[in-house]
Structure formats: structure tokens, C-alpha cells
Short mmCIF file of C-alpha atoms in Angstrom, two decimals:
data_model
loop_
_atom_site.label_atom_id
_atom_site.label_comp_id
_atom_site.label_asym_id
_atom_site.label_seq_id
_atom_site.Cartn_x
_atom_site.Cartn_y
_atom_site.Cartn_z
CA MET E 1 15.52 8.19 -15.35
CA LYS E 2 15.53 4.82 -16.97
CA THR E 3 19.06 2.63 -17.49
CA PRO E 4 19.07 0.47 -20.36
CA HIS E 5 18.23 -3.28 -19.73
CA GLU E 6 20.89 -5.57 -20.88
CA ASP E 7 19.40 -6.88 -23.84
CA ASN E 8 22.67 -7.55 -26.37
CA PHE E 9 20.63 -6.02 -29.42
CA PHE E 10 19.60 -3.22 -27.56
CA ILE E 11 23.30 -2.62 -26.44
CA ILE E 12 24.69 -2.94 -29.56
CA GLN E 13 22.03 -0.92 -31.45
CA HIS E 14 22.32 2.15 -28.63
CA ASN E 15 26.13 1.85 -28.65
CA LYS E 16 26.51 2.26 -32.45
CA PHE E 17 24.25 5.49 -32.21
CA MET E 18 26.16 6.87 -29.68
CA LYS E 19 29.23 6.39 -31.34
CA GLU E 20 28.38 8.50 -34.01
CA ALA E 21 27.13 11.44 -31.25
CA LEU E 22 30.67 10.93 -29.76
CA LYS E 23 32.15 11.64 -33.67
CA GLU E 24 29.75 14.95 -33.40
CA ALA E 25 31.25 15.67 -29.91
CA ARG E 26 34.85 15.14 -31.52
CA LYS E 27 33.82 18.03 -34.36
CA ALA E 28 33.17 20.08 -31.37
CA TYR E 29 36.51 19.27 -29.25
CA GLU E 30 38.37 20.16 -32.49
CA LYS E 31 36.94 23.54 -32.89
CA LYS E 32 37.28 24.04 -29.14
CA GLU E 33 33.69 23.92 -28.10
CA VAL E 34 32.62 21.62 -25.20
CA PRO E 35 32.63 18.61 -26.70
CA ILE E 36 28.82 17.63 -26.87
CA GLY E 37 27.43 15.81 -29.51
CA ALA E 38 23.87 14.23 -31.09
CA VAL E 39 22.30 12.27 -33.43
CA ILE E 40 18.57 11.77 -34.18
CA VAL E 41 17.53 8.73 -35.55
CA LYS E 42 14.19 7.47 -37.75
CA ASP E 43 13.44 4.24 -38.77
CA GLY E 44 16.92 3.02 -37.54
CA LYS E 45 18.91 5.61 -39.75
CA ILE E 46 20.65 9.00 -38.59
CA ILE E 47 18.44 11.49 -39.96
CA SER E 48 20.58 14.34 -38.43
CA ARG E 49 23.93 15.25 -36.55
CA GLY E 50 24.73 18.10 -34.35
CA HIS E 51 27.51 19.36 -32.15
CA ASN E 52 28.10 22.56 -29.83
CA LEU E 53 28.64 25.75 -32.14
CA ARG E 54 28.00 28.32 -29.26
CA GLU E 55 31.29 29.62 -29.05
CA THR E 56 32.20 29.24 -33.00
CA LYS E 57 28.55 31.25 -33.99
CA GLN E 58 28.44 33.49 -30.69
CA ASP E 59 24.58 32.18 -30.36
CA ALA E 60 23.89 30.58 -26.85
CA THR E 61 21.11 28.40 -28.33
CA LEU E 62 23.90 26.26 -30.46
CA HIS E 63 23.59 23.32 -28.07
CA ALA E 64 24.68 20.01 -30.00
CA GLU E 65 20.80 19.14 -29.32
CA MET E 66 19.34 22.20 -30.77
CA VAL E 67 21.53 21.92 -33.81
CA ALA E 68 20.34 18.91 -34.46
CA ILE E 69 16.81 19.17 -34.16
CA VAL E 70 16.74 22.03 -36.43
CA LYS E 71 18.55 19.88 -39.08
CA ALA E 72 15.97 17.32 -38.43
CA CYS E 73 13.09 19.19 -38.52
CA LYS E 74 14.43 20.46 -42.46
CA LYS E 75 15.19 17.02 -43.29
CA ILE E 76 11.69 15.55 -42.51
CA GLY E 77 9.97 19.03 -43.64
CA SER E 78 7.82 19.25 -40.11
CA TRP E 79 8.87 20.55 -36.70
CA ARG E 80 7.23 17.28 -35.17
CA LEU E 81 9.59 14.80 -35.01
CA ASN E 82 7.44 11.64 -33.70
CA GLY E 83 8.84 8.42 -34.40
CA CYS E 84 12.46 10.06 -33.85
CA ASP E 85 15.11 9.29 -31.18
CA MET E 86 17.72 11.27 -30.15
CA TYR E 87 21.39 10.24 -28.76
CA VAL E 88 23.44 12.99 -26.97
CA THR E 89 26.72 12.33 -25.43
CA LEU E 90 25.92 15.02 -22.25
CA GLU E 91 22.34 15.03 -20.19
CA PRO E 92 20.39 17.75 -22.10
CA CYS E 93 19.93 21.07 -20.42
CA CYS E 94 16.64 23.04 -19.56
CA MET E 95 16.49 24.79 -22.85
CA CYS E 96 17.57 21.48 -24.96
CA ALA E 97 14.86 19.24 -22.89
CA GLY E 98 12.23 21.88 -23.85
CA ALA E 99 13.02 21.39 -27.28
CA ILE E 100 13.15 17.59 -27.23
CA ILE E 101 9.79 17.75 -25.54
CA SER E 102 8.29 20.43 -28.05
CA SER E 103 9.74 18.61 -31.19
CA ARG E 104 7.89 15.37 -29.96
CA ILE E 105 10.88 13.08 -30.00
CA ASP E 106 9.86 10.02 -28.41
CA ARG E 107 13.10 8.61 -26.54
CA VAL E 108 16.41 10.48 -25.52
CA PHE E 109 19.64 8.32 -24.96
CA VAL E 110 22.11 10.07 -22.94
CA GLY E 111 25.47 9.16 -22.28
CA ALA E 112 26.66 11.00 -19.29
CA LEU E 113 24.94 12.98 -16.31
CA ASP E 114 25.58 16.77 -16.20
CA THR E 115 25.28 17.35 -12.44
CA LYS E 116 25.84 21.30 -13.15
CA SER E 117 23.17 21.98 -15.50
CA GLY E 118 21.22 18.48 -16.46
CA ALA E 119 17.62 18.59 -17.04
CA ALA E 120 16.95 14.60 -17.18
CA GLY E 121 17.48 14.27 -13.39
CA SER E 122 20.71 15.60 -12.50
CA VAL E 123 19.59 19.00 -11.34
CA VAL E 124 16.05 19.07 -12.58
CA ASN E 125 13.72 16.38 -14.49
CA VAL E 126 11.80 18.37 -17.11
CA PHE E 127 11.29 15.10 -19.01
CA ASP E 128 9.00 14.00 -15.66
CA ILE E 129 6.58 17.40 -15.34
CA LYS E 130 3.38 15.60 -15.86
CA GLN E 131 1.61 18.77 -16.92
CA LEU E 132 3.40 18.83 -20.18
CA ASN E 133 1.53 17.33 -23.37
CA HIS E 134 4.34 15.23 -24.61
CA LYS E 135 6.11 12.68 -22.78
CA VAL E 136 9.93 11.85 -23.68
CA GLU E 137 11.38 8.43 -22.36
CA VAL E 138 14.89 8.98 -21.36
CA HIS E 139 17.70 6.46 -20.85
CA ILE E 140 20.76 7.08 -19.11
CA GLY E 141 24.20 5.65 -19.26
CA ILE E 142 24.73 4.38 -22.94
CA LEU E 143 29.15 4.58 -23.58
CA GLU E 144 28.81 6.75 -20.04
CA GLU E 145 32.75 6.42 -19.72
CA ASP E 146 33.69 7.57 -23.21
CA CYS E 147 31.10 10.65 -22.85
CA LYS E 148 32.83 11.04 -19.69
CA ALA E 149 36.13 11.02 -21.00
CA ILE E 150 36.10 13.38 -23.74
CA MET E 151 34.64 15.98 -21.25
CA LYS E 152 37.36 15.64 -18.73
CA SER E 153 40.04 15.75 -21.78
CA PHE E 154 38.42 18.97 -22.95
CA PHE E 155 38.48 20.47 -19.37
CA LYS E 156 41.76 19.62 -19.00
CA GLN E 157 43.31 20.60 -22.17
CA LEU E 158 41.40 24.16 -21.73
CA ARG E 159 42.97 24.66 -18.00
CA ASN E 160 46.30 23.84 -19.30
CA GLY E 161 45.59 26.43 -22.08
CA PHE E 162 44.91 24.03 -25.19
#
């Protein structure tokens, strides 16, 4: 796990893309889905977006990261997403971490950690398995408080019956 260095351009650029991932998380929230959003960026432009759709579609694989990866592959016409970065509001689970590695995404920028099922260091670190054929750079803590706040708000509303 790495934390972003304090370079102003780095912060501005990465905050911009995480804000877009947060927009996706809000779409999930409105659908009463766990509010996680993701965007995939290539050459400084967003090429795909995704948010959780597990409840809506009754499909356990429709995490924000998976939705964004499928859309990005269609957009560029390849399963290889070399040269792409992902911004996701919550630490990926094992399934999503595996898909990120398999799709050859270069870097993942994470908003908040997931201490229950995170696979970028919280529970396990799939990205740190040396035997895997692709290495992904992971950066933690981009707009962390905003990413935590939407999750807290969602689960509070869920407990109160929405």
C-alpha cells in the first residue's frame, strides 16, 4: 500500500477523478445499492464508469469495479487495460482485485479502506502476491473522508429503514 505524496498537481488530478467515482457511488446510493463507485482513466480521460448493481440486477459480480472494467474493455476493444488507472471509492474485494490484475490496469487509487473484505491490504493484499504476472500500483486515501461519509450515511439510513 502506498499513500499519495503531497504534490499539488497529483492531489488536484486524483481528487478530480475520485470526485467522479463519488458521483457513481451516489448513483448506487439512490438505487439503495451499497454506494461504491469507480471510474477508469486512460490518457487523462475517463473511459468508463461503474457503480454497484448487485441488488438491482441480483448478480453478485456486479461490483462497481467489475462494471467499470467490462465497459472499459468494450470501449477500447480489448480485455487488456494497459495504460489505464482505476479510481474506486472503497478498497476492492478479492474478486475485484483479481479482475484488476487480470485486466492489466496499471494503478488503482482507493478512497477508503474496507476492514471487512478489503483486498488491498486491510484484510489481505492480493496486489502484493509476487507470483502473479501483473503488478498493480495501489494508492490509498484519495478523498478518504468523503468516501467514508457516503458509506456511513448509507448504512445509517439502511438501519433506519431508508
